[in-house]
XYZ file of C-alpha atoms in Angstrom:
761
model
C -0.519 49.380 3.606
C -3.186 48.809 1.412
C -2.504 51.504 -0.205
C 2.225 50.557 -0.152
C 0.130 46.905 -1.376
C -1.305 48.095 -3.670
C 1.603 50.003 -6.010
C 3.416 47.086 -5.144
C 1.346 44.951 -6.877
C 1.425 47.087 -10.252
C 5.139 47.263 -10.330
C 5.287 43.050 -10.231
C 2.347 43.294 -12.233
C 4.666 44.525 -14.971
C 7.183 42.190 -14.056
C 4.637 39.516 -13.916
C 6.399 36.128 -16.660
C 4.856 34.450 -18.422
C 4.717 31.006 -16.546
C 2.262 27.178 -16.656
C 2.143 27.004 -13.532
C 3.904 23.916 -12.234
C 1.565 20.515 -12.179
C 0.202 21.611 -15.265
C -0.557 19.235 -18.655
C -0.327 20.229 -22.010
C -1.060 18.576 -25.283
C 0.647 18.942 -29.076
C -2.256 16.860 -31.170
C -2.042 16.899 -34.613
C -5.177 18.218 -36.802
C -4.233 16.925 -40.073
C -6.362 13.927 -41.528
C -9.817 14.674 -41.643
C -11.995 11.034 -41.543
C -15.158 12.130 -40.290
C -17.599 14.935 -40.332
C -20.051 15.572 -38.276
C -22.368 18.799 -38.893
C -24.247 19.775 -35.438
C -26.218 22.790 -35.411
C -24.558 25.955 -35.105
C -21.135 24.193 -35.241
C -19.636 21.223 -37.344
C -17.655 18.214 -35.222
C -14.663 16.362 -37.301
C -12.379 13.514 -36.181
C -8.838 14.196 -37.560
C -5.846 11.766 -37.021
C -8.029 10.571 -34.781
C -8.312 13.317 -32.371
C -11.353 16.283 -32.239
C -12.030 19.364 -33.271
C -14.950 21.858 -33.955
C -15.215 24.695 -35.944
C -18.951 26.951 -35.354
C -19.442 29.112 -38.286
C -21.229 32.055 -36.575
C -17.952 33.796 -34.916
C -15.012 31.285 -36.978
C -14.301 30.458 -33.880
C -12.241 26.394 -32.831
C -11.693 24.392 -30.475
C -10.250 21.130 -29.884
C -11.623 18.316 -27.347
C -8.275 16.520 -25.556
C -7.781 14.701 -22.666
C -6.228 17.663 -21.273
C -9.507 19.690 -21.370
C -12.957 17.507 -21.965
C -12.762 13.569 -23.337
C -11.948 10.886 -20.918
C -9.369 8.977 -23.992
C -7.473 9.714 -26.130
C -7.547 7.453 -30.755
C -11.098 8.317 -31.973
C -12.385 5.201 -33.765
C -15.743 7.338 -34.454
C -18.114 10.316 -34.022
C -21.869 10.687 -34.727
C -24.400 13.335 -33.657
C -27.283 12.774 -31.983
C -29.628 15.787 -32.376
C -32.137 15.686 -29.725
C -30.522 15.213 -27.208
C -28.237 17.973 -28.429
C -24.694 14.898 -27.463
C -21.707 14.231 -29.984
C -21.011 9.874 -29.131
C -17.467 9.393 -29.478
C -15.580 6.593 -30.026
C -12.334 4.900 -29.204
C -10.342 2.652 -30.659
C -10.117 0.875 -27.842
C -14.192 0.743 -26.873
C -15.186 3.381 -24.565
C -17.531 6.395 -25.017
C -17.780 10.017 -24.098
C -21.249 11.760 -25.177
C -19.790 15.238 -25.421
C -23.004 18.762 -25.004
C -23.524 21.663 -26.622
C -22.091 23.218 -23.655
C -19.140 21.391 -24.472
C -19.311 18.807 -20.639
C -18.921 15.737 -21.380
C -20.707 11.653 -19.565
C -18.687 8.488 -19.221
C -20.509 5.426 -20.580
C -17.548 3.552 -19.789
C -19.145 0.268 -19.068
C -18.812 -1.482 -22.530
C -15.099 -0.280 -22.068
C -14.601 -2.060 -18.479
C -16.868 -5.245 -19.693
C -15.086 -8.119 -19.375
C -16.322 -10.555 -22.296
C -14.694 -13.717 -24.955
C -16.379 -12.218 -27.234
C -14.860 -9.058 -29.926
C -15.755 -5.532 -29.447
C -14.395 -3.831 -31.727
C -16.991 -1.227 -32.913
C -17.665 -0.973 -36.871
C -20.479 1.616 -36.421
C -22.316 4.494 -35.123
C -25.813 5.029 -36.050
C -28.393 7.624 -34.585
C -32.370 6.955 -34.858
C -33.807 9.705 -32.549
C -32.620 9.363 -28.988
C -31.031 6.297 -29.837
C -27.909 4.725 -31.010
C -27.168 1.696 -32.375
C -23.543 0.825 -32.537
C -23.421 -2.346 -34.478
C -19.830 -4.430 -32.894
C -18.010 -7.687 -34.005
C -20.558 -9.946 -31.946
C -24.072 -7.183 -32.503
C -25.038 -4.920 -31.175
C -25.423 -2.106 -29.278
C -28.495 0.553 -27.766
C -27.194 3.734 -26.369
C -30.027 5.643 -24.748
C -28.005 9.025 -25.607
C -29.831 11.603 -23.747
C -30.516 8.950 -20.385
C -26.206 8.289 -20.946
C -26.337 5.047 -20.813
C -26.643 1.078 -22.655
C -29.949 -0.087 -22.399
C -29.970 -2.609 -24.624
C -26.327 -4.977 -26.272
C -27.601 -7.887 -29.414
C -25.211 -11.106 -29.037
C -26.038 -12.313 -32.445
C -23.030 -14.172 -33.183
C -21.746 -12.930 -36.332
C -19.537 -9.364 -37.433
C -22.449 -6.365 -37.388
C -20.660 -4.119 -39.645
C -23.594 -1.587 -39.793
C -27.313 -1.037 -38.976
C -29.972 0.647 -39.997
C -33.573 1.383 -38.631
C -36.418 1.421 -41.205
C -40.363 2.034 -39.915
C -40.369 -0.307 -36.957
C -37.772 -3.100 -38.017
C -33.865 -2.838 -37.606
C -31.606 -4.313 -40.127
C -27.458 -5.467 -39.655
C -25.300 -5.468 -42.505
C -23.461 -8.073 -41.807
C -20.664 -8.537 -44.261
C -19.845 -11.596 -45.695
C -22.849 -12.987 -43.457
C -25.669 -10.943 -45.626
C -28.128 -9.136 -43.837
C -30.167 -9.825 -40.325
C -33.848 -8.173 -40.066
C -35.975 -8.237 -36.941
C -39.207 -6.019 -35.605
C -38.726 -3.313 -33.142
C -40.841 -5.787 -30.655
C -39.529 -7.962 -30.506
C -37.866 -9.667 -28.029
C -34.571 -8.740 -29.223
C -31.239 -10.134 -27.114
C -33.572 -13.360 -28.350
C -31.385 -13.950 -31.902
C -34.539 -16.354 -32.553
C -35.849 -13.076 -33.230
C -33.574 -12.841 -36.125
C -34.180 -13.711 -39.698
C -32.280 -13.550 -43.181
C -33.267 -10.312 -44.665
C -30.513 -11.227 -47.679
C -27.892 -13.402 -49.183
C -26.058 -10.550 -50.613
C -22.501 -9.103 -49.053
C -22.933 -6.096 -48.109
C -20.962 -3.239 -45.506
C -22.880 -0.299 -45.365
C -27.288 0.000 -44.815
C -29.160 2.751 -44.948
C -32.456 4.301 -44.984
C -32.618 6.899 -47.595
C -36.144 8.189 -48.171
C -38.405 5.627 -46.647
C -35.866 3.755 -49.133
C -33.334 0.484 -48.108
C -30.051 0.919 -50.059
C -26.977 -0.993 -49.328
C -23.125 -0.897 -50.503
C -20.417 -3.132 -49.874
C -16.877 -1.568 -51.799
C -17.535 -1.834 -55.661
C -21.708 -1.901 -55.647
C -24.838 0.038 -54.755
C -27.470 -1.292 -53.777
C -31.368 -0.623 -53.593
C -34.360 -2.786 -51.953
C -37.100 -3.519 -54.233
C -40.236 -4.854 -53.710
C -39.102 -7.925 -55.434
C -35.808 -8.207 -54.039
C -32.534 -6.051 -53.908
C -31.395 -4.859 -56.758
C -27.893 -2.372 -58.397
C -28.343 0.529 -58.943
C -24.122 1.087 -58.961
C -20.995 0.550 -59.421
C -19.228 2.270 -57.851
C -16.109 2.308 -55.969
C -15.956 4.477 -52.276
C -13.626 4.978 -49.501
C -16.076 7.052 -47.589
C -20.099 6.103 -46.518
C -22.524 8.680 -44.723
C -26.270 10.094 -44.272
C -26.268 12.891 -42.644
C -29.058 16.032 -43.298
C -31.419 13.264 -45.719
C -28.305 13.329 -48.165
C -26.983 10.443 -48.711
C -22.527 10.767 -49.402
C -20.924 7.564 -51.089
C -17.676 8.954 -51.858
C -13.751 8.644 -52.926
C -10.100 10.727 -53.524
C -10.807 11.909 -56.595
C -15.100 11.890 -56.816
C -18.580 12.181 -54.767
C -21.469 11.024 -55.447
C -24.478 12.694 -53.606
C -27.665 10.842 -54.010
C -30.895 12.358 -54.940
C -34.757 11.646 -53.777
C -34.902 9.516 -56.846
C -31.822 7.511 -56.427
C -29.998 9.596 -57.773
C -26.439 10.962 -57.880
C -24.097 13.705 -58.602
C -20.825 13.575 -59.659
C -18.686 15.754 -57.748
C -15.002 15.560 -58.879
C -11.785 16.394 -58.087
C -8.518 15.561 -59.124
C -5.854 16.354 -55.595
C -6.735 12.115 -54.825
C -7.268 14.201 -51.585
C -10.791 13.679 -50.759
C -11.927 11.640 -47.573
C -14.887 12.873 -45.444
C -17.792 15.202 -47.309
C -21.038 15.469 -45.168
C -23.931 17.909 -45.716
C -24.752 20.808 -43.392
C -28.533 20.914 -42.979
C -28.666 24.273 -40.689
C -26.355 25.829 -42.422
C -26.992 24.676 -46.447
C -23.179 23.983 -47.045
C -21.009 21.007 -47.061
C -18.145 20.502 -45.658
C -14.943 18.824 -46.934
C -11.307 18.461 -46.090
C -8.918 20.182 -48.552
C -5.524 18.748 -49.879
C -3.180 20.096 -47.272
C -5.526 18.191 -44.178
C -7.720 21.368 -43.448
C -11.217 21.661 -43.123
C -14.188 23.614 -46.052
C -16.661 24.125 -46.324
C -18.209 24.165 -50.173
C -21.409 24.736 -51.901
C -22.002 22.784 -55.573
C -23.055 24.551 -58.736
C -24.188 21.723 -61.043
C -20.626 18.863 -60.562
C -18.841 22.392 -59.661
C -17.321 22.483 -56.298
C -17.460 26.203 -55.273
C -15.588 26.998 -51.435
C -17.433 29.659 -48.951
C -14.801 29.248 -45.901
C -11.711 27.462 -46.286
C -8.449 26.676 -44.482
C -10.231 25.668 -40.572
C -7.647 23.775 -38.561
C -5.984 23.907 -34.930
C -2.376 25.260 -35.013
C -0.811 22.020 -34.389
C 1.769 19.063 -35.944
C 1.781 17.679 -38.579
C 1.676 13.957 -37.384
C 1.746 12.388 -34.202
C 4.910 11.025 -33.857
C 7.192 11.968 -32.023
C 9.818 9.385 -31.696
C 12.792 11.562 -31.046
C 12.538 14.732 -29.183
C 14.898 17.760 -28.511
C 15.044 20.776 -26.316
C 17.959 23.681 -27.048
C 17.831 26.149 -28.381
C 13.830 27.500 -27.335
C 12.460 25.050 -29.603
C 11.130 21.919 -29.877
C 13.298 19.319 -32.579
C 11.448 16.327 -33.117
C 11.132 13.247 -35.789
C 8.652 11.101 -35.385
C 10.458 7.611 -35.586
C 9.496 4.082 -36.285
C 12.365 2.083 -37.080
C 13.523 -0.016 -34.447
C 14.932 -4.009 -34.595
C 11.310 -4.625 -31.858
C 8.697 -2.758 -34.365
C 9.275 -1.548 -37.967
C 6.146 0.926 -38.083
C 6.073 2.638 -41.814
C 5.498 6.948 -40.146
C 5.524 8.934 -42.475
C 8.889 10.903 -41.728
C 8.097 14.363 -41.012
C 10.680 16.375 -38.862
C 8.132 18.465 -36.621
C 9.504 21.685 -34.845
C 7.236 23.560 -31.493
C 9.143 27.676 -30.943
C 7.464 30.925 -30.047
C 4.032 28.440 -29.843
C 4.392 27.855 -32.956
C 4.494 24.643 -34.946
C 7.119 24.298 -38.110
C 7.198 21.554 -40.211
C 9.910 20.848 -42.187
C 9.637 20.077 -46.743
C 7.992 16.529 -46.748
C 6.905 16.669 -50.792
C 10.330 15.070 -51.019
C 9.918 11.576 -52.466
C 10.154 12.058 -56.013
C 13.587 13.401 -55.167
C 15.429 10.835 -52.995
C 13.662 8.566 -53.900
C 12.877 6.103 -51.128
C 9.555 5.287 -49.809
C 10.676 8.412 -46.699
C 9.466 6.966 -43.944
C 10.364 6.090 -40.599
C 13.120 9.545 -39.690
C 14.446 8.193 -36.151
C 17.457 11.132 -35.277
C 18.168 14.329 -35.155
C 20.406 16.905 -34.600
C 21.680 21.135 -35.441
C 24.846 22.797 -36.453
C 25.979 24.108 -33.554
C 26.929 27.171 -35.748
C 23.877 27.233 -37.378
C 20.629 26.076 -35.587
C 18.109 26.242 -38.169
C 21.389 24.186 -40.092
C 19.654 20.475 -38.796
C 20.696 17.268 -39.848
C 17.816 14.301 -39.381
C 19.572 10.447 -40.013
C 16.348 7.320 -40.132
C 15.881 3.991 -42.010
C 16.267 5.575 -45.685
C 20.116 7.289 -44.661
C 21.055 11.247 -43.668
C 19.033 14.169 -44.099
C 20.169 17.815 -44.710
C 17.664 21.004 -43.937
C 18.232 24.698 -43.267
C 15.781 27.290 -42.382
C 13.188 24.255 -42.708
C 14.341 23.649 -46.208
C 14.935 20.830 -47.238
C 19.213 20.651 -48.539
C 20.034 17.374 -49.442
C 19.848 13.641 -49.206
C 22.343 11.426 -48.285
C 22.668 7.522 -49.741
C 25.702 5.479 -50.815
C 25.763 7.105 -53.947
C 27.269 10.328 -52.600
C 28.947 9.153 -49.065
C 30.120 6.486 -47.534
C 27.061 5.577 -46.281
C 26.637 1.479 -47.456
C 23.199 -0.804 -47.388
C 22.043 -1.701 -44.894
C 20.380 -5.697 -46.736
C 20.712 -7.568 -49.449
C 19.243 -6.533 -52.016
C 21.033 -2.697 -52.131
C 17.747 -1.530 -50.816
C 18.136 2.285 -50.830
C 14.743 2.235 -48.339
C 17.236 0.664 -46.129
C 20.559 2.378 -45.100
C 20.313 2.607 -41.756
C 21.640 5.932 -40.010
C 19.936 5.676 -36.817
C 22.476 7.751 -34.906
C 23.245 11.444 -35.057
C 25.781 13.854 -32.800
C 26.882 17.189 -33.470
C 30.733 17.735 -32.105
C 31.891 20.454 -30.410
C 33.661 21.792 -34.389
C 30.580 21.289 -36.226
C 31.755 18.099 -37.675
C 28.341 15.888 -37.302
C 29.153 11.684 -36.614
C 26.705 8.804 -37.890
C 26.398 5.460 -37.141
C 25.820 3.356 -39.909
C 24.017 0.316 -38.931
C 23.448 -3.411 -40.934
C 26.712 -2.879 -43.520
C 29.543 -4.763 -44.089
C 32.366 -2.511 -43.192
C 30.175 0.437 -42.089
C 30.052 1.650 -38.418
C 31.176 5.294 -37.289
C 31.856 7.985 -39.947
C 32.170 11.783 -39.682
C 30.925 14.108 -42.039
C 33.006 17.190 -40.766
C 32.382 20.305 -41.501
C 34.133 20.963 -44.237
C 32.003 18.773 -45.954
C 34.493 15.837 -46.319
C 33.672 12.506 -44.850
C 36.272 10.351 -42.862
C 35.307 6.096 -41.712
C 35.935 5.918 -37.973
C 35.099 1.249 -39.112
C 35.319 -0.607 -35.323
C 35.649 -4.125 -35.768
C 34.285 -4.251 -32.604
C 30.963 -3.368 -34.104
C 30.533 -6.472 -36.548
C 28.123 -9.553 -35.541
C 28.590 -12.888 -36.350
C 27.106 -11.787 -40.104
C 29.633 -9.629 -40.791
C 28.502 -6.995 -40.646
C 28.200 -3.997 -38.048
C 25.252 -4.428 -35.044
C 22.267 -3.951 -36.391
C 20.612 -0.944 -34.606
C 23.026 1.312 -32.777
C 21.181 4.011 -32.419
C 20.677 6.883 -29.215
C 23.707 8.620 -29.657
C 25.027 11.530 -27.234
C 28.319 13.058 -26.851
C 29.187 13.365 -22.710
C 30.490 16.349 -21.056
C 34.658 14.800 -21.786
C 33.921 14.563 -25.392
C 33.114 10.525 -25.997
C 30.725 9.285 -27.868
C 28.260 6.818 -26.447
C 25.328 4.506 -27.790
C 23.736 0.988 -27.585
C 22.335 -1.469 -29.854
C 19.047 -2.570 -29.172
C 19.076 -4.723 -30.404
C 18.690 -9.531 -29.248
C 21.882 -10.593 -31.317
C 24.085 -8.599 -29.293
C 23.132 -5.797 -26.794
C 24.766 -3.390 -25.725
C 26.236 -0.322 -25.552
C 30.083 1.516 -26.083
C 31.901 4.889 -25.731
C 33.750 5.366 -28.754
C 36.916 8.207 -28.180
C 37.347 10.978 -31.343
C 40.739 11.185 -30.435
C 42.099 8.358 -29.355
C 40.395 6.281 -31.963
C 39.734 3.638 -28.665
C 36.071 2.632 -28.084
C 35.050 0.376 -24.922
C 32.218 -2.571 -25.393
C 29.820 -3.798 -22.740
C 27.905 -6.031 -24.206
C 27.997 -8.804 -20.173
C 26.516 -7.499 -18.249
C 27.154 -8.018 -14.405
C 26.142 -5.761 -11.361
C 27.486 -5.030 -7.462
C 26.103 -8.350 -6.064
C 27.714 -10.907 -9.346
C 24.384 -10.967 -11.002
C 24.272 -11.805 -14.161
C 21.601 -9.727 -16.365
C 20.180 -10.946 -19.833
C 18.817 -7.390 -21.948
C 17.622 -8.650 -24.966
C 17.484 -4.721 -25.488
C 19.625 -1.465 -24.776
C 16.863 1.184 -25.002
C 19.199 4.118 -24.552
C 22.236 6.400 -23.558
C 22.398 9.255 -21.262
C 24.364 11.625 -19.204
C 23.326 12.739 -15.727
C 24.965 16.762 -14.095
C 27.269 14.458 -12.156
C 28.585 12.983 -16.142
C 27.616 8.912 -14.264
C 26.158 7.422 -17.545
C 22.749 6.174 -17.283
C 21.351 3.049 -20.021
C 17.731 2.337 -20.225
C 16.925 -1.377 -20.742
C 14.173 -3.908 -20.776
C 15.862 -5.450 -17.679
C 15.268 -1.857 -15.608
C 17.377 1.394 -15.402
C 21.547 0.540 -15.214
C 24.233 2.910 -14.551
C 27.707 3.226 -15.098
C 29.069 6.023 -12.250
C 31.085 8.673 -13.639
C 34.831 7.136 -11.469
C 34.612 3.688 -12.928
C 34.471 5.087 -17.143
C 38.468 4.828 -17.927
C 38.101 1.419 -16.872
C 37.822 -0.185 -20.174
C 34.927 -2.737 -20.573
C 35.066 -5.046 -18.062
C 33.772 -2.626 -15.347
C 30.671 -3.814 -12.540
C 27.324 -1.819 -13.360
C 25.498 -0.671 -10.862
C 21.818 -0.914 -10.180
C 21.119 1.216 -8.167
C 19.561 -0.004 -4.407
C 17.572 1.992 -3.120
C 16.426 1.012 0.764
C 13.397 -0.079 1.978
C 12.886 1.505 5.216
C 11.318 -1.276 6.033
C 13.273 -1.906 10.239
C 14.765 -4.162 7.476
C 18.535 -4.025 4.961
C 17.144 -5.300 2.222
C 17.096 -3.354 -0.251
C 15.307 -3.548 -4.015
C 17.177 -2.462 -7.168
C 15.728 0.689 -8.579
C 12.794 0.428 -11.025
C 14.334 -3.772 -11.879
C 11.890 -5.445 -14.605
C 10.493 -1.996 -15.827
C 11.301 -1.407 -19.703
C 13.213 1.985 -20.239
C 12.549 3.589 -23.631
C 14.656 6.456 -22.266
C 15.541 8.667 -20.270
C 15.837 12.138 -20.433
C 17.928 14.561 -17.097
C 16.300 17.925 -15.109
C 18.211 20.881 -14.398
C 17.662 19.570 -9.403
C 19.683 15.840 -11.536
C 16.473 14.177 -11.496
C 15.898 11.183 -13.353
C 13.319 11.283 -15.903
C 12.570 7.135 -17.206
C 10.050 6.656 -20.272
C 9.559 3.165 -20.135
C 6.774 0.817 -22.584
C 3.587 0.174 -21.876
C 4.119 1.304 -18.015
C 4.077 5.547 -18.164
C 6.684 7.896 -16.577
C 8.462 7.867 -13.552
C 10.344 11.171 -12.096
C 13.507 9.757 -9.593
C 15.307 11.992 -7.215
C 18.345 13.674 -7.855
C 20.300 10.632 -5.367
C 18.378 7.970 -7.344
C 16.797 7.752 -3.687
C 12.861 8.950 -4.080
C 9.945 7.866 -7.088
C 8.596 10.835 -7.082
C 6.036 10.693 -9.217
C 4.741 7.450 -11.464
C 2.473 8.463 -14.360
C 0.422 6.893 -15.906
C -2.556 7.352 -18.595
C -4.635 6.335 -15.418
C -3.267 8.493 -13.553
C -2.580 11.925 -14.901
C -2.941 13.715 -18.039
C -0.415 11.322 -19.711
C -2.009 10.344 -23.808
C -0.264 6.852 -23.328
C 1.892 4.732 -21.144
C 3.650 3.541 -24.146
C 6.661 6.538 -23.774
C 8.810 6.293 -27.108
C 10.870 9.653 -26.083
C 10.789 12.711 -23.845
C 12.808 15.835 -23.752
C 13.233 18.668 -21.154
C 13.375 22.923 -21.666
C 15.693 23.058 -18.941
C 14.292 26.926 -19.120
C 11.027 26.009 -17.547
C 11.057 23.230 -16.421
C 7.964 22.035 -19.097
C 9.101 18.193 -20.003
C 7.172 16.573 -23.131
C 6.573 13.341 -23.495
C 6.710 11.626 -26.822
C 4.219 8.616 -26.580
C 2.214 5.799 -29.320
C -1.099 8.399 -29.142
C 0.739 12.082 -29.681
C 3.398 14.744 -28.114
C 2.503 16.241 -23.500
C 4.001 17.971 -21.849
C 4.056 18.160 -17.563
C 5.106 21.600 -16.403
C 7.568 20.137 -13.800
C 9.074 21.928 -10.992
C 12.897 21.904 -11.254
C 15.014 24.265 -13.906
C 18.175 25.037 -15.188
C 20.262 26.521 -12.176
C 22.202 29.762 -12.830
C 25.817 31.061 -11.754
C 24.459 33.426 -9.553
C 21.708 34.843 -8.106
C 20.467 38.895 -9.214
C 17.747 40.633 -9.176
C 17.317 39.593 -12.766
C 17.354 36.642 -13.037
C 15.569 35.302 -9.819
C 11.948 36.168 -9.799
C 8.503 34.896 -8.426
C 5.373 33.148 -10.321
C 2.691 33.863 -9.759
C 2.782 37.607 -8.871
C 1.196 38.431 -7.564
C -0.959 35.354 -5.807
C -4.803 36.010 -6.136
C -7.614 34.539 -4.056
C -8.900 32.038 -6.711
C -5.390 30.983 -7.663
C -4.181 27.698 -5.699
C -1.264 25.670 -7.651
C 2.274 26.140 -6.208
C 3.909 29.236 -5.926
C 7.387 28.999 -8.168
C 11.552 30.932 -7.688
C 13.376 30.406 -9.965
C 16.814 31.343 -11.622
C 17.990 30.208 -8.114
C 21.749 28.295 -8.276
C 22.462 24.485 -7.527
C 20.328 23.620 -4.014
C 20.054 26.982 -2.862
C 19.158 27.457 0.035
C 15.665 29.978 0.521
C 13.828 31.479 3.209
C 9.678 32.889 2.527
C 9.751 35.586 4.842
C 7.194 38.986 5.537
C 7.281 41.920 5.537
C 9.152 42.485 9.549
C 11.413 39.364 8.970
C 8.877 37.098 10.496
C 10.098 33.561 8.749
C 6.817 31.646 7.172
C 8.812 28.733 4.851
C 12.153 28.187 3.634
C 14.024 24.876 2.061
C 16.225 24.192 -0.973
C 16.254 24.397 -4.477
C 14.655 21.530 -6.907
C 18.229 22.536 -9.704
C 17.247 26.691 -9.957
C 13.676 26.632 -9.285
C 11.873 26.756 -5.550
C 8.074 26.916 -5.216
C 5.598 27.777 -2.025
C 2.533 26.713 -1.472
C 1.376 29.519 -0.157
C 1.577 28.407 3.901
C 3.434 28.833 6.440
C 5.355 25.882 8.852
C 1.874 24.414 10.694
C -0.408 24.499 7.104
C -2.803 28.063 7.070
C -2.496 30.346 4.030
C -0.033 33.141 4.453
C -2.795 36.772 5.014
C -2.681 38.830 1.996
C 0.974 40.755 1.676
C 4.057 41.280 0.791
C 6.478 38.098 1.456
C 10.374 38.443 1.115
C 12.145 35.597 -0.769
C 15.899 35.622 0.843
C 17.553 33.081 -1.348
C 21.414 31.478 -0.203
C 23.910 29.638 -2.321
C 24.605 25.709 -0.769
C 27.716 27.598 0.517
C 26.219 30.327 2.363
C 26.554 33.045 0.888
C 23.497 34.912 0.596
C 21.411 35.807 -2.379
C 19.630 37.953 -4.142
C 16.201 39.773 -2.480
C 12.576 38.623 -4.937
C 9.099 39.460 -3.863
C 6.018 37.788 -3.658
C 2.387 39.251 -2.961
C -0.290 37.425 -1.991
C -3.957 39.101 -2.400
C -6.580 36.792 0.230
């Protein structure tokens, strides 16, 4: 038996699929905007795009740190390294605090984050002296014992403190326009009366440099002398730090390094790219950012920068903007979003795709060529005849790309698209919904115009106007925020208007030019609903149309689509199953921002501030409710969802970046054969505790797990094309080592293929 099992294991190892385990999370974060650099002995920590990575020169290794692997939160505001405790202090924008040690272990200091107080808790700076970190806040100073991982004191000064410095036995607090305060460290610093006014000068940063106090605010640098504070230099700076004994001031084109005599060594760059610069005493070099956002080390020869190690950066997207996601052709297509009737975010225009575990950034250095701000790209689709031929719509018109290279911008000068503002601003040609049909024609929505609404860019390059008067508002302009354009299984185009003036959704039939408009919302109980925003539209596997709104999800059954505009929308009723006949509306009052349907016809609902929900295929059961507090979801604000139907991976575009969850439903197969039905992980090793997944199944397939002699161990139905097994028998006991057979049958009883799972205990 042992020899037979060894042979089977060898065969299965050669067939094992490279797939992530069900229930695992992944993040895909940008690291292209370096704002702080903290040398830490053998490695250097880098704060970039509000995320954290480190670089170790000895082996040239790069390591990322995020909520998926070690950290407790997202969106880092400040970092500072404590050499004596060998810990990195990490302060998040929400005032949560982590301590990361050199071994990669994290301790969370949540007391300040959780403390309820009327004062403004914003943290402005972190300075380290010995084992202590002095944290400047908008009400005073926190003192943290980094070695003990605890807040030891809170000094409420009643003033916003921008920066602190320790010199001798005195502490100084730079309070912006309120001047500089000081006190003796031996005094009772909790008592504001022990703090005195050192100076009335307006400064935002203060340092102890070579036993001398140096203070600065934007364009002026001061030094404290016996007779008072003396202006040293007039210098505008955008960043400053004191690391490794060298005081650095910098702005995008220049860096000034102050020596022991308070003289400035000036180093210039002509690319307007400098955002961070720090001295590393351990490695005897400087660290800074390259123009492309990557980290590099350098030395100085006179005033000249000499690079040492260049192009240091984790692979990832360029920006953490994912307002639109679509998965197709083994590729995750994305663009940033940013324009909406309720929030205009002015996000840098970006198209980012992910395939074969690599990120690809589309050409974006085209601002001068397109003559607009290049912001807020909101929707994307690919040519069905050539998936690398991509169009992107947004706030300023339509963009065309081929193989990631920019080809053409469509605006009011070279297309029927119209301006969306009375002053004919080139930054507002609202094209917020686009979709290709099967023939390769691109349909476009043109919002807030005087006579345009639906346009078609035909496959031969010509345009055709399909304007609909019903899409005009009381101001004789097309509806202001037409978006979420989809093409359903019947060939009908659906979209919504996410605006308080005329919240609604619409169905356009390209074959007849007919349009149904749904702007009255009455549910099956006769209750009138009053949404102020219709966010999105989606079709499920049964042809039903789902609508996301700020009052919850609404359903238009497939059989009612031909009934015209005057139909009753359903709010799905979920029985309470508590012995009464009462039921509750599905997710009533939850603001639904996006909807995706997986291979098991289950609905994934993204929300505004309430995380993500997974609802069963029959709409009756809540399977998951992911929040940032009960899962590794990066944020409770979900902007977009896309699903890889082949693996079940669900991607969430959030306002904190992109993450994914490996779900247990995939697309179904038409037939079950030995070529498409397989199990993973296979073999199942003793240390594996997750679910075992069988994939490649037909819809609602019957699955049985049996021993080699035919004894039934477990059974169930597929979820889309996937079945999961916990490795236990029907009594909940872990099965013994051996080879187990997976027997399948279609929903109508026809037997399918058999695959094998090897279990090693």
